[in-house]
Coordinates of C-alpha atoms and ligand atoms in Angstrom, one line a residue:
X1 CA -18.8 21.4 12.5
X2 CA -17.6 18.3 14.8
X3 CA -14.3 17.1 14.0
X4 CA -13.5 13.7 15.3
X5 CA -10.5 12.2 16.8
X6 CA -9.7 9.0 15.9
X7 CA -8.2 5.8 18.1
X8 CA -5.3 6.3 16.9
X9 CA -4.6 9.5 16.7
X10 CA -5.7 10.1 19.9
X11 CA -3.1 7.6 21.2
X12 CA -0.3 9.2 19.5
X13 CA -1.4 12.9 20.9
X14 CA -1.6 11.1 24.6
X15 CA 2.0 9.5 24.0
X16 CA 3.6 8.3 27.0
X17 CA 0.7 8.8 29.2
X18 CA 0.8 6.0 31.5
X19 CA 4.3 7.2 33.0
X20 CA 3.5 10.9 33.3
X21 CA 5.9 13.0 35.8
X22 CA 4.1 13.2 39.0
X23 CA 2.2 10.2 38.5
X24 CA 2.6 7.6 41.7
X25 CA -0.4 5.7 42.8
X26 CA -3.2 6.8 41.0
X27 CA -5.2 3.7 38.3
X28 CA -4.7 4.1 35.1
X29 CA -8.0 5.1 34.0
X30 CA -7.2 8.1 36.3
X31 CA -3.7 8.8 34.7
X32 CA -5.7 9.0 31.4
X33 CA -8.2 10.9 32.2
X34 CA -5.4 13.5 33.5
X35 CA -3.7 13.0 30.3
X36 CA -6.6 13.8 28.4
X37 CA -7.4 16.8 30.6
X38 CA -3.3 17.9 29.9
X39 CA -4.2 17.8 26.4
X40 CA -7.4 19.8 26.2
X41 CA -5.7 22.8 29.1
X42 CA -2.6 22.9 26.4
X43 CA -5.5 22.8 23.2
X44 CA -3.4 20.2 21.4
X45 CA -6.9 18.4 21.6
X46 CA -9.4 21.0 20.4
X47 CA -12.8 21.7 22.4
X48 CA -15.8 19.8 20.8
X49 CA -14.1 17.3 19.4
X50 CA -15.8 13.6 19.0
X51 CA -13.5 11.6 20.6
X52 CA -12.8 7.9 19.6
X53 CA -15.5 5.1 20.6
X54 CA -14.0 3.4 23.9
X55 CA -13.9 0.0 22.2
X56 CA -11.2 1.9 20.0
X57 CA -9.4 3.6 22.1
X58 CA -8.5 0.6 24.2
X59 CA -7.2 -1.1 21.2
X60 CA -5.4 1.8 20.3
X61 CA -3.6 2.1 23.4
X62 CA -3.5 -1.5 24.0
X63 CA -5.5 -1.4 27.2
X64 CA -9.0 -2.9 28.8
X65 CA -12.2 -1.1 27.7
X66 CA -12.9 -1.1 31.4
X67 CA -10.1 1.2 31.6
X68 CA -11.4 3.4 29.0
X69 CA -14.9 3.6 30.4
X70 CA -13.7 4.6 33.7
X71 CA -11.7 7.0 32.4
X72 CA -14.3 8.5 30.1
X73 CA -16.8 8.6 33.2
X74 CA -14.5 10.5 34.9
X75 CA -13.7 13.5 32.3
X76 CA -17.9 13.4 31.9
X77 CA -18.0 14.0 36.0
X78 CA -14.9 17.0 35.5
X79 CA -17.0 18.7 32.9
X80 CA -14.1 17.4 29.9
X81 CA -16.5 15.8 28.1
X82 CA -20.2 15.7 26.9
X83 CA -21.9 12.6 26.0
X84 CA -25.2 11.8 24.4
X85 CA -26.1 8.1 24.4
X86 CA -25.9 6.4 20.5
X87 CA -24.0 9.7 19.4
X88 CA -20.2 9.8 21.4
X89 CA -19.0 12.2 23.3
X90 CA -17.3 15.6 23.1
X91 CA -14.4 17.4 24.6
X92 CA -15.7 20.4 26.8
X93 CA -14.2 22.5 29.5
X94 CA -15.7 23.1 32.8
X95 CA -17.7 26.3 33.6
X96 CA -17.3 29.0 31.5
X97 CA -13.6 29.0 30.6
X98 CA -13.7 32.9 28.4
X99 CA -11.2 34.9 27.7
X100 CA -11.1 38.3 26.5
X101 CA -9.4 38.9 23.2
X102 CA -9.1 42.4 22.7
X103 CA -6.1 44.4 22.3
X104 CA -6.8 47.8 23.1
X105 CA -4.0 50.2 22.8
X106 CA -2.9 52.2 26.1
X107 CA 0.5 54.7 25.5
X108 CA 3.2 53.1 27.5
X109 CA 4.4 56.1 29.4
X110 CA 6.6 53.8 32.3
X111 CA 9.6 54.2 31.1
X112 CA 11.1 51.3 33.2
X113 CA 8.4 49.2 31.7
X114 CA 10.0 46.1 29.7
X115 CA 7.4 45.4 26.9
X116 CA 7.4 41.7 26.0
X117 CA 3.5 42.1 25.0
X118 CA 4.9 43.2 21.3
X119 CA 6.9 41.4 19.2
X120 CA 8.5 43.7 16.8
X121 CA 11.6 44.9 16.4
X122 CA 12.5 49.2 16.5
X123 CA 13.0 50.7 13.3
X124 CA 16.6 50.0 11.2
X125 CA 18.5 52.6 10.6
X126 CA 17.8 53.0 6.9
X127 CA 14.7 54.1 7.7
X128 CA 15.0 57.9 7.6
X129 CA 17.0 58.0 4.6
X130 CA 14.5 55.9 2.6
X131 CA 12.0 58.7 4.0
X132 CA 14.2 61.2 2.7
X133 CA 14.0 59.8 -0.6
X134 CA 10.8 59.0 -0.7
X135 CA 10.0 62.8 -0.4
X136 CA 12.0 63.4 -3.3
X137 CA 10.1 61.1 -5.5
X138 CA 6.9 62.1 -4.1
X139 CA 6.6 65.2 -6.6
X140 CA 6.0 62.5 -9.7
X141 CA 2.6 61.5 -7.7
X142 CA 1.6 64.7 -7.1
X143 CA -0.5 65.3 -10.6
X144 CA -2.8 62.9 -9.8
X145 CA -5.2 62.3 -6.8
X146 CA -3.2 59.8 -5.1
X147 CA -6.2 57.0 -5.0
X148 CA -4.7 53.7 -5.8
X149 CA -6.6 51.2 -4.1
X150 CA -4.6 48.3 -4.8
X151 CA -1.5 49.9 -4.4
X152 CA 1.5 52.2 -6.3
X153 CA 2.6 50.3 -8.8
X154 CA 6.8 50.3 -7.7
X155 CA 5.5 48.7 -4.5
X156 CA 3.1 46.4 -6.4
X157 CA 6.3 45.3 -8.7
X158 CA 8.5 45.2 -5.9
X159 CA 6.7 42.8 -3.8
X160 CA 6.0 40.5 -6.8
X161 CA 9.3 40.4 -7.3
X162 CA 10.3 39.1 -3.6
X163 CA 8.0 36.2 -4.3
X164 CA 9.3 35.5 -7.8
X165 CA 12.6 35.3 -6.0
X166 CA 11.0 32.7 -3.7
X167 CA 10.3 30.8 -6.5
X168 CA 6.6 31.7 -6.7
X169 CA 6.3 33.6 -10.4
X170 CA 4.4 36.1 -9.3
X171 CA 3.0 39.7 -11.7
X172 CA 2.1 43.0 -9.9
X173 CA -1.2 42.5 -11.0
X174 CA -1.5 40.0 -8.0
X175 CA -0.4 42.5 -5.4
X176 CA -2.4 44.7 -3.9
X177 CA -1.1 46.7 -1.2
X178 CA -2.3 47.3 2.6
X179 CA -2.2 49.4 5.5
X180 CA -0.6 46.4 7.0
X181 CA -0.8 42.8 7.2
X182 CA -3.6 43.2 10.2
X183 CA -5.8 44.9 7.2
X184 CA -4.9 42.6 5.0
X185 CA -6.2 39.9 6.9
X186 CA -9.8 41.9 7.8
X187 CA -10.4 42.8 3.8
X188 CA -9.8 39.1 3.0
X189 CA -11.9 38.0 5.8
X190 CA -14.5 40.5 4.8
X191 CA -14.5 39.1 0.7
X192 CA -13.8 35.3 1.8
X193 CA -15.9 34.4 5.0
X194 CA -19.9 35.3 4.9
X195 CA -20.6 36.4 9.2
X196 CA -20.8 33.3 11.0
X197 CA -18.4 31.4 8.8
X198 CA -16.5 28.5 9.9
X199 CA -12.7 29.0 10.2
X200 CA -10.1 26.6 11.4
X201 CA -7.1 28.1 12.7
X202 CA -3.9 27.2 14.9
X203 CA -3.6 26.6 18.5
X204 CA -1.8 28.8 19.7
X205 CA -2.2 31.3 17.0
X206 CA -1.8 35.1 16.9
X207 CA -4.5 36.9 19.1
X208 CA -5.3 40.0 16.6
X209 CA -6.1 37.2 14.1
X210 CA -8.6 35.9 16.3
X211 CA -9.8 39.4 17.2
X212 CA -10.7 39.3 13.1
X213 CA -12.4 36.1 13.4
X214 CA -14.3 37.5 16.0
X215 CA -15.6 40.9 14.1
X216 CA -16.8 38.7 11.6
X217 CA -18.1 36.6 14.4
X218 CA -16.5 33.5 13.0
X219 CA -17.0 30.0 14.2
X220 CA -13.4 29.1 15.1
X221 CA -12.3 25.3 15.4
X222 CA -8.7 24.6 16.2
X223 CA -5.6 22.6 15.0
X224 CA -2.8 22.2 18.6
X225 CA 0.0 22.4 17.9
X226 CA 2.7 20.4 19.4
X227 CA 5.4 22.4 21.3
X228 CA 8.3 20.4 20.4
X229 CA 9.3 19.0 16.8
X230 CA 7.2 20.4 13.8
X231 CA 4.3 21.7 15.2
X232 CA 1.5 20.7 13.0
X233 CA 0.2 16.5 12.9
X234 CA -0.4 16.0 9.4
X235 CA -2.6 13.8 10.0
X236 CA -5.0 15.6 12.5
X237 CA -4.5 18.7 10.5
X238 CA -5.5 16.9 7.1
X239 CA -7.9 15.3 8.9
X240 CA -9.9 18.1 10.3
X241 CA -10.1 19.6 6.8
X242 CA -11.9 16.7 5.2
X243 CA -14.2 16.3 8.4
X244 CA -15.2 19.6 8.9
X245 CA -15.1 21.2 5.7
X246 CA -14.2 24.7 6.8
X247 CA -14.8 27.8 4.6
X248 CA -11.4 28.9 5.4
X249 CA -8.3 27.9 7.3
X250 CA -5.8 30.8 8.3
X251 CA -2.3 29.5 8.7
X252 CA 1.0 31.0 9.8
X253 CA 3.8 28.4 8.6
X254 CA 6.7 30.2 8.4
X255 CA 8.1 30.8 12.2
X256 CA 4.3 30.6 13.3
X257 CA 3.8 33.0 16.2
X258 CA 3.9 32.3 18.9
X259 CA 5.8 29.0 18.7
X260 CA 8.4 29.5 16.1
X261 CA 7.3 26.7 13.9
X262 CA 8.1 26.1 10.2
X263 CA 6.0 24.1 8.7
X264 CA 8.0 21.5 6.6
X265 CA 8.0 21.3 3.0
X266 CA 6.0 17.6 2.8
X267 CA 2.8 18.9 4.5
X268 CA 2.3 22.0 2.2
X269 CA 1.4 20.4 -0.5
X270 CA -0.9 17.5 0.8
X271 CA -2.3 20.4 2.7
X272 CA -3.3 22.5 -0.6
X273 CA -5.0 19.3 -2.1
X274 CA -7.2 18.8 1.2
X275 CA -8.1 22.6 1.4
X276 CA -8.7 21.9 -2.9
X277 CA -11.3 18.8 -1.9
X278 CA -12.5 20.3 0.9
X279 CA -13.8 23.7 -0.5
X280 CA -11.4 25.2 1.9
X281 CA -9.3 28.4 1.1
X282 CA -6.2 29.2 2.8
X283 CA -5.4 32.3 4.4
X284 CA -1.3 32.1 4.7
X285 CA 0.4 34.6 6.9
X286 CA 3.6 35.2 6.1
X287 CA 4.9 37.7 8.1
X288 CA 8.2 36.3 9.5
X289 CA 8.9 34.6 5.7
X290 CA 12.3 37.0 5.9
X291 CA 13.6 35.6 9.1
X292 CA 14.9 32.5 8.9
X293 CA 17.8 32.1 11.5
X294 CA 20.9 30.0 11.3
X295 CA 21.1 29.4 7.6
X296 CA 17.6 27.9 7.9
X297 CA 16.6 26.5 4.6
X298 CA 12.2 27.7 3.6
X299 CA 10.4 25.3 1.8
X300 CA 8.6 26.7 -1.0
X301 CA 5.8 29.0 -0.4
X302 CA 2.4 27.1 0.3
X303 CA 0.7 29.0 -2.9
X304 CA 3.7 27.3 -4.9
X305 CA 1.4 24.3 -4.8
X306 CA -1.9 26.3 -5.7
X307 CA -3.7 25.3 -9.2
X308 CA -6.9 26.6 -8.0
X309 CA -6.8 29.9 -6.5
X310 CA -7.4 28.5 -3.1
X311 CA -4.4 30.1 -1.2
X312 CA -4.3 33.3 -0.1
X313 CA -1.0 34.9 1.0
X314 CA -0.3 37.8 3.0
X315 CA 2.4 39.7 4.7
X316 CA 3.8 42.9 5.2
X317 CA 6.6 45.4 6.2
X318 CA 6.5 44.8 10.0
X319 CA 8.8 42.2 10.7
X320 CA 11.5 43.1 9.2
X321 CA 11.1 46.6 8.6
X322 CA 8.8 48.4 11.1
X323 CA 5.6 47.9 12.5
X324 CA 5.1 52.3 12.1
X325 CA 5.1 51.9 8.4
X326 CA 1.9 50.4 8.1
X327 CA 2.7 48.3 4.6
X328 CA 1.3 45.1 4.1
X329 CA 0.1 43.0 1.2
X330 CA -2.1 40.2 -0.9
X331 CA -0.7 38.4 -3.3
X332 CA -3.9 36.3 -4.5
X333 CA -5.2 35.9 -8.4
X334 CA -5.5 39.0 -10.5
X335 CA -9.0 38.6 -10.3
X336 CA -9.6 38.2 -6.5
X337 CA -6.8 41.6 -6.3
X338 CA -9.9 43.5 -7.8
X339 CA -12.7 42.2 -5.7
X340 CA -10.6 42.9 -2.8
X341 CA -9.8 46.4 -4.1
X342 CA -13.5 46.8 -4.7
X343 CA -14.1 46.3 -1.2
X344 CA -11.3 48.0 0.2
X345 CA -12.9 51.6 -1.5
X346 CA -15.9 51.0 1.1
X347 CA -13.4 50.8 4.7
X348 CA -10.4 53.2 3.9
X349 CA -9.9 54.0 -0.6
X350 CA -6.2 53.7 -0.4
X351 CA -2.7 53.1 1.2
X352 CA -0.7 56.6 1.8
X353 CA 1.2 57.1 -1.4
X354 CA 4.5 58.6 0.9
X355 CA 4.3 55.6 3.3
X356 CA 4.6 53.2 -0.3
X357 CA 7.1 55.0 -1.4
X358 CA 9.3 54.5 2.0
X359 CA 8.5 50.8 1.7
X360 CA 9.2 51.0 -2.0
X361 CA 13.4 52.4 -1.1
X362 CA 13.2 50.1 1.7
X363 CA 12.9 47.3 0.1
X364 CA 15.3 48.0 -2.8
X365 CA 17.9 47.7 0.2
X366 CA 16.8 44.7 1.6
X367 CA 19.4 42.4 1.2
X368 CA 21.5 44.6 3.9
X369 CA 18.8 45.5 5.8
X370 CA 17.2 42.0 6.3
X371 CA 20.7 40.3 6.7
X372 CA 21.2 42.6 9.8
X373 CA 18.1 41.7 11.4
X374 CA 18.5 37.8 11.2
X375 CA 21.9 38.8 13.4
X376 CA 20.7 40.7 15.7
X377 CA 17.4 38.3 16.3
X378 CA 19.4 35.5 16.5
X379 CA 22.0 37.2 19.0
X380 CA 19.1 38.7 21.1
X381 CA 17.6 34.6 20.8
X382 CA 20.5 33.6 22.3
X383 CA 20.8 35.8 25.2
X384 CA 17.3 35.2 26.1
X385 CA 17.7 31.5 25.9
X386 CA 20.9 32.1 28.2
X387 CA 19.0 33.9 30.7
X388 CA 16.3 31.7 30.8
X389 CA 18.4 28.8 31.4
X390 CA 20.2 30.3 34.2
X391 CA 17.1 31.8 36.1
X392 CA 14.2 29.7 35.2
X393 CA 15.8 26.0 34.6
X394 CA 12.4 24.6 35.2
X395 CA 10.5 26.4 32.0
X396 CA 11.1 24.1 28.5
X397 CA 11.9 26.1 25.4
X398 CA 12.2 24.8 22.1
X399 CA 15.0 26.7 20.0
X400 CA 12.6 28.6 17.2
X401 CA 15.1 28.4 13.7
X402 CA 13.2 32.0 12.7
X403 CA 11.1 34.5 13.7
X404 CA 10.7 36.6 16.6
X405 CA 9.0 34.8 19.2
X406 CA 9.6 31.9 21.5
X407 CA 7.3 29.6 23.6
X408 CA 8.0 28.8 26.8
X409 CA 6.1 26.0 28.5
X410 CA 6.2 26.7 31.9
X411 CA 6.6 25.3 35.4
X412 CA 2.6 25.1 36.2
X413 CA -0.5 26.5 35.2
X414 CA 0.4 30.1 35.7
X415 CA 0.9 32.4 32.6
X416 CA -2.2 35.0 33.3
X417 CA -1.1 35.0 37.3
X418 CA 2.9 35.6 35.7
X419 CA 1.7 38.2 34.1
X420 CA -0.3 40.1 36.8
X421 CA 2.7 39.6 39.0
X422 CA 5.3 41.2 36.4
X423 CA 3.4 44.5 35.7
X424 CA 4.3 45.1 39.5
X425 CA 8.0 44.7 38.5
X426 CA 7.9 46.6 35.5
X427 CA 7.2 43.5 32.8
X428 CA 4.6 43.1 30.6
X429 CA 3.7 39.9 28.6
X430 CA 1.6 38.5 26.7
X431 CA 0.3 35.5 28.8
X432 CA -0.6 32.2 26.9
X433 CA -4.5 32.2 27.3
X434 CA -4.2 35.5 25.2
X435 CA -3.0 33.2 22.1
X436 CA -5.9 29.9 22.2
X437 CA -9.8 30.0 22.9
X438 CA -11.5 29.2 26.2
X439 CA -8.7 29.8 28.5
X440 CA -6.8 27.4 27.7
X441 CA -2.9 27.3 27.4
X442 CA -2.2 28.2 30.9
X443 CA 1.1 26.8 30.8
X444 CA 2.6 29.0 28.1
X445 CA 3.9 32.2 27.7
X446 CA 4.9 33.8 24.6
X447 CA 8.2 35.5 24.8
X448 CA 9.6 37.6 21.8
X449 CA 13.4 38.5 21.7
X450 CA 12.8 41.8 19.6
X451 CA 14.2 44.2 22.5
X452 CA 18.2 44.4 23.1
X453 CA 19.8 41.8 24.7
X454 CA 20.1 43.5 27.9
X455 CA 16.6 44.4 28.5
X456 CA 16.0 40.9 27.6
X457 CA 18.6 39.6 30.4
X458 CA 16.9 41.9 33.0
X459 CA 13.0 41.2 32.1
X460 CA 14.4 37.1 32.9
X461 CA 15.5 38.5 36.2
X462 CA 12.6 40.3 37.4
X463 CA 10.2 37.2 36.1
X464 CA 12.4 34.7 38.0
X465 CA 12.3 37.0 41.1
X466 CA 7.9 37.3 40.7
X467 CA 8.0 33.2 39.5
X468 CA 8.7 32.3 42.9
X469 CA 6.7 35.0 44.9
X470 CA 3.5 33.1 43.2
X471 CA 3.6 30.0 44.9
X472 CA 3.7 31.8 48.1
X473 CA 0.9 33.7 47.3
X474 CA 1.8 37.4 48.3
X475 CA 0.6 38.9 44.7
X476 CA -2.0 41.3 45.0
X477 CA -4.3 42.0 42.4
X478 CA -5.3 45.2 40.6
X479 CA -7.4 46.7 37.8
X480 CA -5.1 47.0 35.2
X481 CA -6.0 48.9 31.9
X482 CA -5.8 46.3 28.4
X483 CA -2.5 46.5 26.0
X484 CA -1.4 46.1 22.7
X485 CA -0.6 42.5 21.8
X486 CA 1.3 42.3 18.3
Ligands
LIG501 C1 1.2 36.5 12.4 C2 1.0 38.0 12.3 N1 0.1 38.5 11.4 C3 -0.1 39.8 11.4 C4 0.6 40.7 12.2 C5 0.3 42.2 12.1 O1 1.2 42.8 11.2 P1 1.0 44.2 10.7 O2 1.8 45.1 11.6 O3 1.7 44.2 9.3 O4 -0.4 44.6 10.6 C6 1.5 40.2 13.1 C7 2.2 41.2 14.1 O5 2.5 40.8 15.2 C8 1.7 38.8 13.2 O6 2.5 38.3 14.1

């Protein structure tokens, strides 16, 4: 499954590498080796990748072969790249860049702990008296044996409905209802992708996703993302689709997380046809589809541009709602909804009927309850972005237009060390290696602004007084038990 950058392309991702910051008197086959190396430690250039012949390169970048060469040599002799005489060469790390991926679930029971590892917000207010209610309708269930493996019916309607108002005409009989959009994703997986399927996916994407890949012990190739303007390259991302043929590509384009990302409305439908070719079927996650911020306009869903049953779209109740309900959905072809509820009967029968009915009242309020959401994310956005410009001016942050998340690019290669260093003052995060392959993303850190503005405020604080302690290397390091990433 090699994917192969071309001369191009490669110039474009490397951009203004000749004049990088730091740069003095080093050649320029050693500034673009460094630039190359930049590339692969933030995964904007995946790991075995064929990169471009030198001839190529040098005319895509306008420079001498002899530049090139050198430069290649040298990634070969920092174990970047892997070359086999007659066949090209490949982008590798050195050693053996691994990262755990698991997300094991330890109680937090520090009060004083500021959790920035979970991005979700605490449960709206409505949420008791749609529990309430949902007691009082449970009785009209309560004949029957309260098996319905692709989901109540109410909930089944409702959620077609919110996509029918998205302008994708969508019938109940396409919904089937989960424990979640995490269980979503694993019976998909489970139906779509035979064990040792190829998948491509995002870089940075969300880790739990990966976690799924991983239990059906995927083969995972990557797409980098760019941390500033839209995200996705159309061109690489089309690209890799023809070349590699994947079995499946999982996708988050509305307010991706971790970057914030939307993915604009001329790539979805090029991206449908390339998947169609291909043989590719798209996994789309749409959990933060509700939470656009600042009057941000969504481009149609990507299953809007589906004539082939290729796309695949899920989401679920914990972005906007809460995460403790435990409601997510598919919304695929009528068909596929049986297969999946076929397979479902075999890992867990059914979805509580009580829990659907809470989502069912929920969502018949959701035009408040959503509303209030996109004000107080964008409010706590805002307060984080303040704080972050007044206490770390050196980290670069990209205003996301949705969401929940943020990405900060940060001051050196120091997210996992960041991290280590805030427990000890009472901050956890989510460090950027947690959201790529192969320890990359170093530079990154994933911060969600789903707590109250004045935690927020005051986890900025105690970061900016650890940021510094790191380069003078008084951090000492301890066993620390895993926690949930979400
Ligand atoms: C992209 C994405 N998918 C899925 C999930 C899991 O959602 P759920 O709680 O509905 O299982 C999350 C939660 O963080 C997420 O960010």
């Amino acid at each position: 499954m090699t994917s192969q950058v071309r001369g191009v392309q490669l110039a474009r991702l490397l951009g203004q590498w000749h004049a990088l910051p730091g740069r003095r008197r080093s050649p320029d086959y050693a500034a673009l080796a460094a630039a190359v190396r930049g590339l692969l430690s933030d995964a904007r250039l995946p790991l075995g990748v064929r990169l471009p012949a030198e001839r190529e390169l040098a005319e895509a970048l306008r420079i001498s072969r002899t530049t090139v060469t050198a430069a290649y040599r040298e990634l070969r002799e920092t174990g970047h790249l892997a070359s086999r005489r007659g066949a090209g060469s490949w982008t590798m790390l050195p050693g053996t860049h691994r990262v755990a991926s698991t997300g094991l679930w330890t109680p937090l029971d520090d009060r004083d702990m500021i959790d920035l590892g979970v991005a979700a917000l605490a449960a709206p207010a409505e949420l008791v008296p749609a529990a309430r209610a949902a007691a009082e309708d449970l009785p009209r269930y309560l004949a029957g044996a309260g098996y319905h493996p692709t989901g109540i019916i109410e909930l089944r309607e409702a959620v077609a409905r919110s996509y029918t108002e998205r302008g994708l005409p969508t019938s109940a009989e396409q919904i089937m209802v989960t424990s979640g959009t995490q269980h979503a994703l694993d019976l998909v997986l489970r139906l779509a992708l035979a064990p040792g399927g190829s998948v491509l996916v995002e870089s940075p994407t969300y880790p739990n996703a990966l976690a799924a890949l991983a239990a059906r012990r995927a083969r995972i190739s990557t797409h980098g993302l760019a941390t500033d303007g839209t995200g996705w390259d159309a061109d690489l991302l089309l690209g890799s689709i023809r070349q590699t043929r994947p079995k499946l590509a999982y996708l988050i384009p509305e307010f991706q997380n971790p970057t914030g990302h939307l993915m604009p409305a001329e790539l979805r439908e090029p991206l449908v046809a390339a998947a169609h070719a291909a043989g590719t079927d798209l996994v789309v996650d749409e959990s933060f589809v509700d939470l656009p911020l600042d009057g941000t306009t969504l481009p149609p869903p990507i299953a809007a541009f589906d004539r082939h049953s290729r796309v695949v779209s899920i989401g679920g109740m914990s972005k906007p709602y809460w995460g403790g309900l435990r409601i997510g959905w598919v919304r695929a072809s009528a068909p596929q909804v049986q297969r999946l509820a076929a397979a479902r009967v075999g890992v867990d029968m059914a979805s509580p009927v009580l829990d659907q009915l809470v989502a069912v009242h929920l969502l018949g309020r959701a035009p408040t309850i959503v509303a209030a959401r996109r004000t107080q994310l964008a409010a706590q956005r805002d307060a984080l972005l303040g704080a972050l410009a007044q206490r770390l001016p050196d980290w670069r942050v990209s205003v996301p237009r949705g969401g929940v998340t943020l990405w900060a690019e940060l001051d050196g290669p120091i997210s996992s060390a960041l991290a280590r260093a805030a427990e000890e003052v009472g901050v956890r995060l989510a460090p950027g290696p947690r959201f790529g392959l192969d320890g990359t993303l170093e530079r990154f850190l994933r911060l969600p602004f789903t707590l109250p503005a004045a935690d927020l405020v005051e986890a900025v604080g105690r970061l900016a007084a650890v940021r510094y302690d790191l380069d003078r290397g008084t951090g000492r390091p301890r066993w620390r038990e895993p926690a949930v990433i979400a």
